[in-house]
mmCIF file of C-alpha atoms in Angstrom:
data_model
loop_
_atom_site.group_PDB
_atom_site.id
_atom_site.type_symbol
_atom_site.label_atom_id
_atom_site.label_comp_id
_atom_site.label_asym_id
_atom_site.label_seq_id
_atom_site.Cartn_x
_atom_site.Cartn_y
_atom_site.Cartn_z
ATOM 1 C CA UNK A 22 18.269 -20.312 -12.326
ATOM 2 C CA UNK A 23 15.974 -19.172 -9.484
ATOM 3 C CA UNK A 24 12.952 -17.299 -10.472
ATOM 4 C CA UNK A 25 12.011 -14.108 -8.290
ATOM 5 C CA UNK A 26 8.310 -13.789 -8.008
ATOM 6 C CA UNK A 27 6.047 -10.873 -6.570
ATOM 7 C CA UNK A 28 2.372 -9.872 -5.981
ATOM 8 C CA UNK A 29 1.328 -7.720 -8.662
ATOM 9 C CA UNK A 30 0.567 -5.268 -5.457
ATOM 10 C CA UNK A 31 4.490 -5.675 -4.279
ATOM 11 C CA UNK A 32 5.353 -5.126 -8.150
ATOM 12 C CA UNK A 33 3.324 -2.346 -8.507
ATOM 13 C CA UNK A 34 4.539 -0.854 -5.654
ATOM 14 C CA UNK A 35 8.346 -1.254 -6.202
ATOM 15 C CA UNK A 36 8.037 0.240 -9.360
ATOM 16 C CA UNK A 37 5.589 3.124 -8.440
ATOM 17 C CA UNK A 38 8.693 4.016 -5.694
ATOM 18 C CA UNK A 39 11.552 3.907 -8.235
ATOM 19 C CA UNK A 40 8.983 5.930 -10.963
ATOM 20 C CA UNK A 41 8.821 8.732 -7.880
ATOM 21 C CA UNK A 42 12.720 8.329 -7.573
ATOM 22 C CA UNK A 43 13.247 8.833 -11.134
ATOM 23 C CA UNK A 44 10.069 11.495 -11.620
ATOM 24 C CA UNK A 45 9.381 9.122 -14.887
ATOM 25 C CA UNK A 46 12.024 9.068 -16.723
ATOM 26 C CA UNK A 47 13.309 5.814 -18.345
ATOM 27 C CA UNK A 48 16.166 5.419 -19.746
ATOM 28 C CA UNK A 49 15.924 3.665 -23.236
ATOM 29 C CA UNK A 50 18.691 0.739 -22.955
ATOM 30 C CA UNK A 51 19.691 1.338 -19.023
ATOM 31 C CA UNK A 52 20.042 -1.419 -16.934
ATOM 32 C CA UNK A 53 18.625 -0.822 -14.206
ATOM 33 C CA UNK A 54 14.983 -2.366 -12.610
ATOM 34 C CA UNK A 55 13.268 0.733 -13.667
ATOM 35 C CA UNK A 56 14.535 0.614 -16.976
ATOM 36 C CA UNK A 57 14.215 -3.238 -17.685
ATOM 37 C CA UNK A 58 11.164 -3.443 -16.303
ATOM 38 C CA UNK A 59 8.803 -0.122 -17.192
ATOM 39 C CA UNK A 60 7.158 -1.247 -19.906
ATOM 40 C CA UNK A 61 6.264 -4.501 -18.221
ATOM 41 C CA UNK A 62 4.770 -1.673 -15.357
ATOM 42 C CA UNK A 63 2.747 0.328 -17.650
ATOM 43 C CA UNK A 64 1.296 -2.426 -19.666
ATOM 44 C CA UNK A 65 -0.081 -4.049 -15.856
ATOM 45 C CA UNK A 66 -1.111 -0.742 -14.514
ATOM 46 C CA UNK A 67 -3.248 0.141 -17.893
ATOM 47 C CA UNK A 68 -4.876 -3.268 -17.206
ATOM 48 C CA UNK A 69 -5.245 -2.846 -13.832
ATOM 49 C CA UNK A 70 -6.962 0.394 -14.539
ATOM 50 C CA UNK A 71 -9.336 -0.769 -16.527
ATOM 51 C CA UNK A 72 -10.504 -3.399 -14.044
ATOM 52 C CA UNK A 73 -13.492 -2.890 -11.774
ATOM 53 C CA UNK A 74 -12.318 -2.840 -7.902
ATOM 54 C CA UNK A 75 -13.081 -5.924 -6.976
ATOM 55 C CA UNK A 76 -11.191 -7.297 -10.129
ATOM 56 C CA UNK A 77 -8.583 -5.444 -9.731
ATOM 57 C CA UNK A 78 -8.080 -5.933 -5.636
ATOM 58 C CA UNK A 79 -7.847 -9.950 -6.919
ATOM 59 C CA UNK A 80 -5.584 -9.349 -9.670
ATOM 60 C CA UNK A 81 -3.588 -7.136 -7.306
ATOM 61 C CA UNK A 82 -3.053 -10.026 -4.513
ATOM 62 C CA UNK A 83 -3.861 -13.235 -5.983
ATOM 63 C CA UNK A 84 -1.628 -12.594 -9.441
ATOM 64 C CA UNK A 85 1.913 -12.748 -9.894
ATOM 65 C CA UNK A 86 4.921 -11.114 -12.141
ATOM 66 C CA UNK A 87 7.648 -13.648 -12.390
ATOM 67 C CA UNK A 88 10.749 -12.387 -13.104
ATOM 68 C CA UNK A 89 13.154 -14.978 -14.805
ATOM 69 C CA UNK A 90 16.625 -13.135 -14.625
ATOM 70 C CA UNK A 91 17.785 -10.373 -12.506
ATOM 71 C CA UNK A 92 21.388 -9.109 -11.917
ATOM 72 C CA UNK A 93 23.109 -8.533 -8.775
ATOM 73 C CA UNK A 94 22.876 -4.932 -9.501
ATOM 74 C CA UNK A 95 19.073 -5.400 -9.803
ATOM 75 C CA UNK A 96 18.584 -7.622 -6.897
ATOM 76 C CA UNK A 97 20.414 -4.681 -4.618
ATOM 77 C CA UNK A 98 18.248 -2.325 -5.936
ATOM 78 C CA UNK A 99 14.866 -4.114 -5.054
ATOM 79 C CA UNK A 100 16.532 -5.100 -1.728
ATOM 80 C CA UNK A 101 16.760 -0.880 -1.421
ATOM 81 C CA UNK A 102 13.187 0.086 -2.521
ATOM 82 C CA UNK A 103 12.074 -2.800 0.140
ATOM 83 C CA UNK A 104 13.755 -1.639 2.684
ATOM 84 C CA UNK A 105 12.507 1.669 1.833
ATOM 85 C CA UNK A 106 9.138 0.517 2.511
ATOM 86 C CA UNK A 107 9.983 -1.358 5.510
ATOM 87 C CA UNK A 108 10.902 1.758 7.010
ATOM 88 C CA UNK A 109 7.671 4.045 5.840
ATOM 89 C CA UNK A 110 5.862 1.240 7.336
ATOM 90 C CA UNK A 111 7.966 1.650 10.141
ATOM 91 C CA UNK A 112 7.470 5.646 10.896
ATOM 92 C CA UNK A 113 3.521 5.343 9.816
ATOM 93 C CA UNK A 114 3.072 2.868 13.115
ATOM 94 C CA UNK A 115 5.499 4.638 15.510
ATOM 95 C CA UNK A 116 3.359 7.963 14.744
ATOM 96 C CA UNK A 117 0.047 5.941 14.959
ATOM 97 C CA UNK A 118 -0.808 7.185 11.374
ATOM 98 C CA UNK A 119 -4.523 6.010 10.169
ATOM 99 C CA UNK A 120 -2.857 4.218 6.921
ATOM 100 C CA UNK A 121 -0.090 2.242 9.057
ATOM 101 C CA UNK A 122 -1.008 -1.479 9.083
ATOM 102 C CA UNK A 123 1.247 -4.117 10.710
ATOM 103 C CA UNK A 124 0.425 -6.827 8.254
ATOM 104 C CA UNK A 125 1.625 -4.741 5.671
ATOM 105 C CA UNK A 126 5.217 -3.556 7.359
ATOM 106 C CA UNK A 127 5.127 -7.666 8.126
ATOM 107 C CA UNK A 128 4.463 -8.847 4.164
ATOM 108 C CA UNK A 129 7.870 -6.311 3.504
ATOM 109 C CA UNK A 130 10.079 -7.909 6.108
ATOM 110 C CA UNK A 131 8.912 -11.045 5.090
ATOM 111 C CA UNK A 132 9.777 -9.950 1.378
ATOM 112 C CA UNK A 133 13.139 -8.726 2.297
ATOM 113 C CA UNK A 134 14.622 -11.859 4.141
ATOM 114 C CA UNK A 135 13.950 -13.951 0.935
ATOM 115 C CA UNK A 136 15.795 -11.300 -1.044
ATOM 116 C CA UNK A 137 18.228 -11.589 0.972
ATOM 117 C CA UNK A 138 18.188 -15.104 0.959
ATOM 118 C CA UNK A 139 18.560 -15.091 -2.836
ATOM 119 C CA UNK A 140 21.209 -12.802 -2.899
ATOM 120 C CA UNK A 141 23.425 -14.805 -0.907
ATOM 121 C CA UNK A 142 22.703 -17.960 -2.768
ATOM 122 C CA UNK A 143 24.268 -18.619 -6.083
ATOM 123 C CA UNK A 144 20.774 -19.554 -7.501
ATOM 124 C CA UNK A 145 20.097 -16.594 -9.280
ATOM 125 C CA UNK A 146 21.173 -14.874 -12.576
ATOM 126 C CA UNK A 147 23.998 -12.948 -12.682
#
């Protein structure tokens, strides 16, 4: 079984996008990343909340959230929300926007060719 691993910041973030998608609405027994994994979210961002900034800035880039079984179904939908943020990344450089940062479009890229990687392995849970 291969384990899939983010930053709490790149978890955070994932599930922050798919919370927009959905405007906050879980469904109790769905499947899907959102669903599976939005308690998981809230508990981390009510502790990350509570953490002074410097705390929390470590906790947000030096911790990790290890996820031990995703489906294919799952794994496509990360790959999507990744993507997604490739893409803002994308548009905030091209328009010379004061929040676009190339190290941040390059952690995403980076993020999605080892998803991709692990979706066209047979290493992972399906």
């Amino acid at each position: 079984m291969q384990r899939l691993e983010f930053s709490v910041h790149e978890f955070m973030t994932i599930m922050g996008h798919l919370d927009f998608n959905r405007k906050g609405k879980p469904v109790e027994g769905g499947s899907s990343v959102y669903d599976e994994w939005y308690d998981q979210w809230r508990q981390l961002d009510t502790r990350l909340e509570s953490l002074d900034p410097l705390p929390r800035a470590d906790m947000l880039f030096d911790a990790k959230v290890v996820i031990n079984s995703i489906t294919d179904a799952q794994l496509f939908e990360v790959i999507g929300v990744v993507q997604e943020q490739i893409n803002m990344h994308k548009e905030l450089i091209d328009t010379d926007d004061e929040d676009a940062d190339p190290e941040d479009l390059e952690g995403w890229e980076k993020r999605l060719v080892d998803l991709e990687k692990l979706q066209n392995s047979n290493n992972y849970v399906q």
